[in-house]
Amino acid sequence: MIGHELTVEAGAKTGQVVLQKSRRSILVRRVMLSYRRARLALFCYLACKVLGVSWIALQSSESDKSLVTLLGYLWDAKWYLGIAQHGYGQADLIPGYGGGPAGRWQDLAFFPLYPGVVRAVSELLPMTIVGTALLITCVSSCVAAWGIHALGTVLHGKRVGLLLVILWGLLPQAFIQSMAYPEAMFTALCAWSLYALVTQRLITASLLAVAAGLTRPLGVAVVAAVVITAVLASSRGRRTLSAIVIAPLGLLGYFVWAGVCTGRPLGYFDVQRDWNTRVDFGQSVIAATSRVAAGNVSAVEQASVLIVITGLVLLWALLSSRPPTAVIVFSLVLVAVAVGVSGYIQIKPRFLLPGFTLLLPAATYLAKAKPITLAMTFAVLAFISFKYGAYFVTSEYTP
């Protein structure tokens, strides 16, 4: 009898091992199949990135800043690298706005996942901290392009998936995909979370939403997409409830931690106010549009207003096409935050960069176009994107 029990137990363990290996094998096959489908899209995306960075390199040779400085040390990149090297606790004194009291810019305004990954990888690789940051950005942008292709393909077919990736890689603000910024990592998490939602993998989507919520405050868009999709799910069960609970944990967890660090429950939002960031319901965008209409602004501000207006038009076109609920919620919340929060108009395009879903109408339209039309369209977009990016990073403007 004892021998029989031992035999049954051994057989059960063997069966579990075989089942685990089988699941692992299925997962590997799925990943490899997805990669083979996305190879052309990834090649086209990398070509866009190489050409864009090369254009910036040519411009940098005419300035007193190196390519590494332009991509790795400018603007917010310095804050992210500071967190990666020294942890949180940095602050700069700032003058008061409108004659008000002086305040402090604190690094608590920046979310921890990207600098945390940079720090962890830098301890494993024989590279400088900025080299590690740029490497992670490069890898993240490729993973993002892969996820964008996967989502576009499952929604409208492989051709649309390919065109969606190219359009995202040729956005005017696409140069940020090559900088020491978290936008590429954030977009990758959003893309794969939305793909998981569309393919009905709620738990996977919610876990990716946690990571997105630890990367950018715009993580609220993908968190909202997961929660609302779960709430509206036709079949409710343990997985649905778990997704609703899990998805906001990253975003809320960082808010709580920032509150503990500042000693105030709403400390994160106090920090953002010091950075002159608050909800203004689009007043800053309206004011910038008025200045552009008056004709007394720079070319960068004109382009930024045009990009925001184009984003709003694309949002309307997307909603008219009746995409899945997850895509609707993600796009609406992301645009609402990007437009409805105060800040310099030139940073608005960066907030819209993860909104690749806004490009779905354009990709589906171009999927019906002739090859010559596609070639001319992408040539024009590439010229605008590369020239805009090179001018932006070699100027004094902050994305």
Tab-separated table of C-alpha atoms in Angstrom:
chain	number	residue	atom	x	y	z
A	1	MET	CA	0.000	0.000	0.000
A	2	ILE	CA	2.782	2.415	0.947
A	3	GLY	CA	4.619	1.598	-2.257
A	4	HIS	CA	1.467	2.244	-4.220
A	5	GLU	CA	1.033	5.665	-2.544
A	6	LEU	CA	4.650	6.563	-3.262
A	7	THR	CA	4.191	5.546	-6.885
A	8	VAL	CA	1.049	7.686	-7.212
A	9	GLU	CA	2.793	10.667	-5.562
A	10	ALA	CA	5.823	10.321	-7.831
A	11	GLY	CA	3.534	10.068	-10.852
A	12	ALA	CA	1.688	13.222	-9.792
A	13	LYS	CA	4.940	15.154	-9.403
A	14	THR	CA	6.145	13.897	-12.778
A	15	GLY	CA	2.848	14.983	-14.310
A	16	GLN	CA	3.199	18.454	-12.792
A	17	VAL	CA	6.725	18.817	-14.150
A	18	VAL	CA	5.589	17.697	-17.600
A	19	LEU	CA	2.657	20.145	-17.458
A	20	GLN	CA	4.939	23.023	-16.441
A	21	LYS	CA	7.382	22.202	-19.240
A	22	SER	CA	4.493	21.974	-21.686
A	23	ARG	CA	3.164	25.395	-20.642
A	24	ARG	CA	6.657	26.873	-20.862
A	25	SER	CA	7.107	25.373	-24.311
A	26	ILE	CA	3.771	26.795	-25.484
A	27	LEU	CA	4.716	30.244	-24.154
A	28	VAL	CA	8.099	30.147	-25.928
A	29	ARG	CA	6.431	29.110	-29.186
A	30	ARG	CA	3.920	31.953	-28.891
A	31	VAL	CA	6.667	34.494	-28.239
A	32	MET	CA	8.726	33.268	-31.176
A	33	LEU	CA	5.693	33.292	-33.481
A	34	SER	CA	4.862	36.840	-32.411
A	35	TYR	CA	8.475	37.884	-32.986
A	36	ARG	CA	8.562	36.356	-36.484
A	37	ARG	CA	5.402	38.251	-37.367
A	38	ALA	CA	6.882	41.498	-36.038
A	39	ARG	CA	10.376	41.210	-37.586
A	40	LEU	CA	9.661	43.477	-40.538
A	41	ALA	CA	8.010	46.071	-38.304
A	42	LEU	CA	10.973	46.014	-35.916
A	43	PHE	CA	13.420	46.382	-38.800
A	44	CYS	CA	11.509	49.397	-40.150
A	45	TYR	CA	11.302	50.909	-36.687
A	46	LEU	CA	15.038	50.504	-36.063
A	47	ALA	CA	15.728	52.091	-39.456
A	48	CYS	CA	13.670	55.111	-38.372
A	49	LYS	CA	15.599	55.325	-35.109
A	50	VAL	CA	19.030	55.006	-36.727
A	51	LEU	CA	18.228	57.708	-39.276
A	52	GLY	CA	16.732	59.995	-36.636
A	53	VAL	CA	19.691	59.655	-34.264
A	54	SER	CA	22.111	60.110	-37.179
A	55	TRP	CA	20.406	63.390	-38.053
A	56	ILE	CA	20.736	64.533	-34.428
A	57	ALA	CA	24.424	63.505	-34.500
A	58	LEU	CA	25.004	65.688	-37.554
A	59	GLN	CA	23.376	68.629	-35.795
A	60	SER	CA	25.331	67.990	-32.600
A	61	SER	CA	28.587	68.295	-34.533
A	62	GLU	CA	27.627	71.917	-35.217
A	63	SER	CA	26.982	72.639	-31.515
A	64	ASP	CA	29.131	72.415	-28.405
A	65	LYS	CA	27.265	69.351	-27.067
A	66	SER	CA	27.993	65.713	-27.840
A	67	LEU	CA	25.375	63.213	-28.971
A	68	VAL	CA	25.534	61.453	-25.592
A	69	THR	CA	24.908	64.763	-23.816
A	70	LEU	CA	21.942	65.579	-26.051
A	71	LEU	CA	20.318	62.178	-25.594
A	72	GLY	CA	21.378	61.316	-22.064
A	73	TYR	CA	21.871	64.411	-19.952
A	74	LEU	CA	19.385	67.066	-21.021
A	75	TRP	CA	16.304	68.216	-19.117
A	76	ASP	CA	14.495	65.532	-17.103
A	77	ALA	CA	17.107	62.928	-18.054
A	78	LYS	CA	19.442	64.496	-15.464
A	79	TRP	CA	16.847	63.897	-12.757
A	80	TYR	CA	16.308	60.273	-13.756
A	81	LEU	CA	20.055	59.614	-13.830
A	82	GLY	CA	20.400	61.316	-10.446
A	83	ILE	CA	17.767	59.004	-8.952
A	84	ALA	CA	19.460	55.987	-10.566
A	85	GLN	CA	22.828	56.952	-9.065
A	86	HIS	CA	21.914	58.370	-5.676
A	87	GLY	CA	18.280	57.483	-4.968
A	88	TYR	CA	15.626	60.033	-4.087
A	89	GLY	CA	16.324	63.205	-2.144
A	90	GLN	CA	17.532	65.710	-4.758
A	91	ALA	CA	15.983	69.167	-4.930
A	92	ASP	CA	16.703	72.480	-6.633
A	93	LEU	CA	15.633	75.892	-5.380
A	94	ILE	CA	13.363	77.739	-7.800
A	95	PRO	CA	12.143	81.330	-7.897
A	96	GLY	CA	8.520	82.050	-7.107
A	97	TYR	CA	6.029	82.230	-9.947
A	98	GLY	CA	4.439	85.636	-10.513
A	99	GLY	CA	6.358	87.182	-7.642
A	100	GLY	CA	5.241	84.491	-5.193
A	101	PRO	CA	7.438	82.703	-2.650
A	102	ALA	CA	10.309	80.553	-3.788
A	103	GLY	CA	9.865	76.791	-3.802
A	104	ARG	CA	11.758	73.607	-4.581
A	105	TRP	CA	11.850	71.226	-7.488
A	106	GLN	CA	11.977	67.787	-5.890
A	107	ASP	CA	12.834	64.521	-7.599
A	108	LEU	CA	9.718	62.934	-6.077
A	109	ALA	CA	7.972	64.262	-9.192
A	110	PHE	CA	9.655	61.435	-11.140
A	111	PHE	CA	8.399	57.863	-10.877
A	112	PRO	CA	10.814	55.096	-9.836
A	113	LEU	CA	10.649	52.170	-12.272
A	114	TYR	CA	12.847	53.530	-15.076
A	115	PRO	CA	15.676	54.834	-12.836
A	116	GLY	CA	15.361	51.694	-10.724
A	117	VAL	CA	15.902	49.460	-13.757
A	118	VAL	CA	18.790	51.673	-14.906
A	119	ARG	CA	20.465	51.298	-11.506
A	120	ALA	CA	19.951	47.528	-11.398
A	121	VAL	CA	21.267	46.942	-14.922
A	122	SER	CA	24.224	49.308	-14.425
A	123	GLU	CA	25.405	47.106	-11.567
A	124	LEU	CA	25.403	44.085	-13.894
A	125	LEU	CA	26.969	45.591	-17.016
A	126	PRO	CA	30.391	47.272	-17.398
A	127	MET	CA	28.810	50.499	-18.691
A	128	THR	CA	28.407	54.070	-17.523
A	129	ILE	CA	25.083	55.049	-15.993
A	130	VAL	CA	24.130	57.124	-19.044
A	131	GLY	CA	25.128	54.329	-21.418
A	132	THR	CA	22.952	51.933	-19.449
A	133	ALA	CA	20.028	54.373	-19.527
A	134	LEU	CA	20.277	54.779	-23.302
A	135	LEU	CA	20.565	51.001	-23.768
A	136	ILE	CA	17.417	50.420	-21.711
A	137	THR	CA	15.620	53.096	-23.696
A	138	CYS	CA	16.653	51.414	-26.958
A	139	VAL	CA	15.504	47.974	-25.821
A	140	SER	CA	12.281	49.392	-24.379
A	141	SER	CA	11.450	51.214	-27.600
A	142	CYS	CA	11.864	47.980	-29.577
A	143	VAL	CA	9.640	46.114	-27.114
A	144	ALA	CA	7.126	48.949	-27.453
A	145	ALA	CA	7.199	48.684	-31.255
A	146	TRP	CA	6.708	44.927	-30.933
A	147	GLY	CA	3.684	45.424	-28.663
A	148	ILE	CA	2.224	48.111	-30.940
A	149	HIS	CA	2.543	45.726	-33.878
A	150	ALA	CA	0.881	42.934	-31.909
A	151	LEU	CA	-2.076	45.140	-30.942
A	152	GLY	CA	-2.482	46.615	-34.428
A	153	THR	CA	-2.335	43.135	-35.947
A	154	VAL	CA	-4.939	41.616	-33.641
A	155	LEU	CA	-7.285	44.564	-34.248
A	156	HIS	CA	-6.911	45.169	-37.996
A	157	GLY	CA	-4.393	42.763	-39.491
A	158	LYS	CA	-0.656	42.523	-40.036
A	159	ARG	CA	-0.438	45.379	-42.569
A	160	VAL	CA	-2.056	47.835	-40.169
A	161	GLY	CA	0.242	46.604	-37.400
A	162	LEU	CA	3.283	47.346	-39.569
A	163	LEU	CA	2.073	50.804	-40.571
A	164	LEU	CA	1.143	51.625	-36.976
A	165	VAL	CA	4.714	50.948	-35.848
A	166	ILE	CA	6.209	53.085	-38.622
A	167	LEU	CA	3.838	55.975	-37.876
A	168	TRP	CA	4.745	55.829	-34.184
A	169	GLY	CA	8.451	55.804	-35.069
A	170	LEU	CA	8.022	58.867	-37.296
A	171	LEU	CA	6.082	61.096	-34.946
A	172	PRO	CA	7.613	64.582	-34.648
A	173	GLN	CA	8.280	63.887	-30.953
A	174	ALA	CA	9.719	60.421	-31.689
A	175	PHE	CA	13.243	61.613	-30.814
A	176	ILE	CA	12.253	61.124	-27.154
A	177	GLN	CA	12.174	57.369	-27.867
A	178	SER	CA	15.978	57.593	-28.089
A	179	MET	CA	16.615	59.701	-24.968
A	180	ALA	CA	17.204	58.747	-21.330
A	181	TYR	CA	13.495	59.199	-20.655
A	182	PRO	CA	10.949	56.597	-19.472
A	183	GLU	CA	8.488	57.155	-22.351
A	184	ALA	CA	9.709	54.146	-24.365
A	185	MET	CA	9.433	51.825	-21.359
A	186	PHE	CA	6.035	53.268	-20.477
A	187	THR	CA	4.734	52.830	-24.027
A	188	ALA	CA	5.928	49.216	-24.058
A	189	LEU	CA	4.006	48.477	-20.859
A	190	CYS	CA	0.879	50.211	-22.202
A	191	ALA	CA	1.037	48.415	-25.558
A	192	TRP	CA	1.369	44.951	-24.089
A	193	SER	CA	-1.219	45.655	-21.393
A	194	LEU	CA	-3.740	46.726	-24.038
A	195	TYR	CA	-2.850	43.666	-26.111
A	196	ALA	CA	-3.473	41.476	-23.052
A	197	LEU	CA	-6.841	43.182	-22.516
A	198	VAL	CA	-7.923	42.748	-26.131
A	199	THR	CA	-6.904	39.072	-26.026
A	200	GLN	CA	-8.724	38.608	-22.687
A	201	ARG	CA	-5.762	38.147	-20.357
A	202	LEU	CA	-6.935	40.307	-17.480
A	203	ILE	CA	-4.363	39.327	-14.864
A	204	THR	CA	-1.453	39.870	-17.251
A	205	ALA	CA	-2.901	43.251	-18.220
A	206	SER	CA	-3.315	44.269	-14.581
A	207	LEU	CA	0.279	43.328	-13.693
A	208	LEU	CA	1.580	45.364	-16.619
A	209	ALA	CA	-0.648	48.233	-15.453
A	210	VAL	CA	1.056	48.078	-12.048
A	211	ALA	CA	4.424	48.531	-13.750
A	212	ALA	CA	3.057	51.338	-15.932
A	213	GLY	CA	1.766	53.067	-12.807
A	214	LEU	CA	5.292	52.980	-11.393
A	215	THR	CA	6.741	54.509	-14.550
A	216	ARG	CA	4.695	57.611	-15.359
A	217	PRO	CA	1.690	59.426	-13.829
A	218	LEU	CA	0.043	58.822	-17.206
A	219	GLY	CA	-0.174	55.230	-15.997
A	220	VAL	CA	-3.648	56.253	-14.859
A	221	ALA	CA	-4.713	55.768	-18.510
A	222	VAL	CA	-3.801	52.084	-18.690
A	223	VAL	CA	-5.035	51.491	-15.120
A	224	ALA	CA	-8.400	52.957	-16.095
A	225	ALA	CA	-8.461	50.777	-19.225
A	226	VAL	CA	-7.898	47.613	-17.164
A	227	VAL	CA	-10.386	48.502	-14.419
A	228	ILE	CA	-13.201	49.570	-16.742
A	229	THR	CA	-12.671	46.586	-19.047
A	230	ALA	CA	-12.851	44.287	-16.017
A	231	VAL	CA	-15.969	46.005	-14.669
A	232	LEU	CA	-17.717	45.652	-18.033
A	233	ALA	CA	-16.617	42.051	-18.554
A	234	SER	CA	-19.501	39.731	-19.383
A	235	SER	CA	-18.262	37.038	-17.005
A	236	ARG	CA	-17.245	38.141	-13.516
A	237	GLY	CA	-15.163	35.961	-11.251
A	238	ARG	CA	-12.039	35.836	-9.140
A	239	ARG	CA	-9.803	36.928	-12.023
A	240	THR	CA	-11.978	39.947	-12.785
A	241	LEU	CA	-11.995	41.121	-9.185
A	242	SER	CA	-8.281	40.482	-8.868
A	243	ALA	CA	-7.563	42.613	-11.945
A	244	ILE	CA	-9.623	45.493	-10.534
A	245	VAL	CA	-7.698	45.362	-7.257
A	246	ILE	CA	-4.217	44.766	-8.707
A	247	ALA	CA	-4.122	47.307	-11.574
A	248	PRO	CA	-3.996	50.541	-9.476
A	249	LEU	CA	-1.451	49.256	-6.948
A	250	GLY	CA	1.630	50.731	-8.653
A	251	LEU	CA	0.174	54.206	-9.090
A	252	LEU	CA	-1.438	54.347	-5.649
A	253	GLY	CA	1.599	52.800	-4.009
A	254	TYR	CA	3.873	55.552	-5.305
A	255	PHE	CA	1.429	58.265	-4.238
A	256	VAL	CA	1.392	56.801	-0.719
A	257	TRP	CA	5.181	56.516	-0.612
A	258	ALA	CA	5.601	60.125	-1.794
A	259	GLY	CA	3.141	61.173	0.897
A	260	VAL	CA	5.201	59.403	3.542
A	261	CYS	CA	8.409	61.052	2.257
A	262	THR	CA	6.886	64.540	2.355
A	263	GLY	CA	4.916	63.994	5.564
A	264	ARG	CA	1.677	65.008	3.809
A	265	PRO	CA	-1.060	62.672	2.524
A	266	LEU	CA	-1.180	64.508	-0.818
A	267	GLY	CA	2.545	65.155	-0.877
A	268	TYR	CA	3.011	64.030	-4.478
A	269	PHE	CA	0.538	66.620	-5.730
A	270	ASP	CA	2.211	69.297	-3.599
A	271	VAL	CA	5.503	68.410	-5.265
A	272	GLN	CA	3.880	68.692	-8.685
A	273	ARG	CA	2.498	72.114	-7.828
A	274	ASP	CA	6.053	73.242	-7.087
A	275	TRP	CA	6.828	72.150	-10.649
A	276	ASN	CA	3.913	74.335	-11.778
A	277	THR	CA	1.917	71.227	-12.734
A	278	ARG	CA	-1.754	71.129	-11.817
A	279	VAL	CA	-5.121	70.425	-13.401
A	280	ASP	CA	-6.126	73.464	-15.451
A	281	PHE	CA	-8.728	71.837	-17.759
A	282	GLY	CA	-6.827	72.803	-20.885
A	283	GLN	CA	-6.287	76.493	-20.105
A	284	SER	CA	-2.557	76.306	-20.893
A	285	VAL	CA	-3.305	74.731	-24.276
A	286	ILE	CA	-5.945	77.356	-25.057
A	287	ALA	CA	-3.552	80.144	-24.065
A	288	ALA	CA	-0.789	78.703	-26.251
A	289	THR	CA	-3.181	78.348	-29.171
A	290	SER	CA	-4.150	81.999	-28.757
A	291	ARG	CA	-0.493	83.042	-28.796
A	292	VAL	CA	0.088	81.035	-31.957
A	293	ALA	CA	-2.941	82.649	-33.585
A	294	ALA	CA	-1.507	86.054	-32.667
A	295	GLY	CA	1.717	85.050	-34.422
A	296	ASN	CA	4.188	86.001	-31.693
A	297	VAL	CA	5.661	82.606	-30.771
A	298	SER	CA	8.550	80.355	-31.747
A	299	ALA	CA	8.449	77.616	-34.363
A	300	VAL	CA	8.620	74.963	-31.609
A	301	GLU	CA	5.533	76.374	-29.889
A	302	GLN	CA	3.694	76.519	-33.207
A	303	ALA	CA	4.595	72.902	-33.921
A	304	SER	CA	3.586	71.835	-30.405
A	305	VAL	CA	0.153	73.422	-30.741
A	306	LEU	CA	-0.276	71.765	-34.136
A	307	ILE	CA	0.668	68.361	-32.674
A	308	VAL	CA	-1.859	68.744	-29.840
A	309	ILE	CA	-4.636	69.777	-32.250
A	310	THR	CA	-3.762	66.848	-34.513
A	311	GLY	CA	-3.944	64.549	-31.489
A	312	LEU	CA	-7.459	65.779	-30.706
A	313	VAL	CA	-8.532	65.234	-34.324
A	314	LEU	CA	-7.062	61.730	-34.290
A	315	LEU	CA	-8.896	61.002	-31.035
A	316	TRP	CA	-12.186	61.978	-32.675
A	317	ALA	CA	-11.390	59.749	-35.663
A	318	LEU	CA	-10.487	56.864	-33.358
A	319	LEU	CA	-13.719	57.132	-31.377
A	320	SER	CA	-15.688	57.269	-34.634
A	321	SER	CA	-14.171	53.917	-35.655
A	322	ARG	CA	-15.596	52.219	-32.523
A	323	PRO	CA	-12.495	50.394	-31.252
A	324	PRO	CA	-12.528	48.040	-28.231
A	325	THR	CA	-13.397	49.531	-24.846
A	326	ALA	CA	-9.821	49.223	-23.584
A	327	VAL	CA	-8.511	51.308	-26.502
A	328	ILE	CA	-11.236	53.941	-26.028
A	329	VAL	CA	-10.624	54.353	-22.303
A	330	PHE	CA	-6.835	54.411	-22.620
A	331	SER	CA	-6.905	57.017	-25.402
A	332	LEU	CA	-9.500	59.245	-23.731
A	333	VAL	CA	-7.759	59.318	-20.352
A	334	LEU	CA	-4.297	59.830	-21.826
A	335	VAL	CA	-5.419	62.768	-23.989
A	336	ALA	CA	-7.456	64.240	-21.121
A	337	VAL	CA	-4.416	64.226	-18.823
A	338	ALA	CA	-2.043	65.500	-21.507
A	339	VAL	CA	-4.313	68.394	-22.438
A	340	GLY	CA	-5.935	69.064	-19.073
A	341	VAL	CA	-2.769	69.464	-16.984
A	342	SER	CA	-0.842	72.741	-16.937
A	343	GLY	CA	2.670	73.055	-18.295
A	344	TYR	CA	4.705	74.480	-21.137
A	345	ILE	CA	3.074	73.742	-24.481
A	346	GLN	CA	6.278	72.157	-25.825
A	347	ILE	CA	6.006	69.278	-23.311
A	348	LYS	CA	2.482	68.330	-24.450
A	349	PRO	CA	3.692	66.280	-27.455
A	350	ARG	CA	5.796	64.175	-25.060
A	351	PHE	CA	2.670	63.399	-23.035
A	352	LEU	CA	0.938	62.281	-26.246
A	353	LEU	CA	3.852	60.071	-27.375
A	354	PRO	CA	2.527	56.899	-25.636
A	355	GLY	CA	-0.836	57.450	-27.337
A	356	PHE	CA	-0.017	55.230	-30.304
A	357	THR	CA	-3.671	54.139	-30.369
A	358	LEU	CA	-4.504	57.582	-31.769
A	359	LEU	CA	-2.657	56.531	-34.931
A	360	LEU	CA	-4.956	53.560	-35.629
A	361	PRO	CA	-7.294	55.517	-37.983
A	362	ALA	CA	-4.313	56.782	-39.998
A	363	ALA	CA	-2.793	53.281	-40.176
A	364	THR	CA	-6.050	51.692	-41.347
A	365	TYR	CA	-6.448	54.418	-43.981
A	366	LEU	CA	-2.884	54.045	-45.252
A	367	ALA	CA	-3.305	50.261	-45.393
A	368	LYS	CA	-5.476	50.830	-48.487
A	369	ALA	CA	-3.043	53.233	-50.144
A	370	LYS	CA	-0.805	52.474	-53.115
A	371	PRO	CA	2.939	51.840	-52.541
A	372	ILE	CA	3.920	55.167	-54.119
A	373	THR	CA	1.515	57.004	-51.787
A	374	LEU	CA	2.987	55.194	-48.783
A	375	ALA	CA	6.528	55.994	-49.857
A	376	MET	CA	5.796	59.694	-50.320
A	377	THR	CA	3.868	59.897	-47.032
A	378	PHE	CA	6.626	58.279	-45.000
A	379	ALA	CA	9.325	60.349	-46.720
A	380	VAL	CA	7.544	63.564	-45.729
A	381	LEU	CA	6.911	62.327	-42.188
A	382	ALA	CA	10.547	61.238	-41.820
A	383	PHE	CA	11.839	64.633	-42.946
A	384	ILE	CA	9.549	66.463	-40.501
A	385	SER	CA	10.327	64.081	-37.640
A	386	PHE	CA	14.108	64.100	-38.059
A	387	LYS	CA	14.372	67.843	-38.619
A	388	TYR	CA	12.041	68.655	-35.702
A	389	GLY	CA	13.840	66.274	-33.349
A	390	ALA	CA	17.310	67.528	-34.239
A	391	TYR	CA	16.264	71.153	-33.865
A	392	PHE	CA	14.501	70.478	-30.561
A	393	VAL	CA	17.342	68.714	-28.776
A	394	THR	CA	19.942	71.244	-29.958
A	395	SER	CA	17.821	74.200	-28.852
A	396	GLU	CA	16.952	75.450	-25.385
A	397	TYR	CA	13.444	74.001	-25.315
A	398	THR	CA	12.425	71.328	-22.809
A	399	PRO	CA	10.333	68.337	-23.959
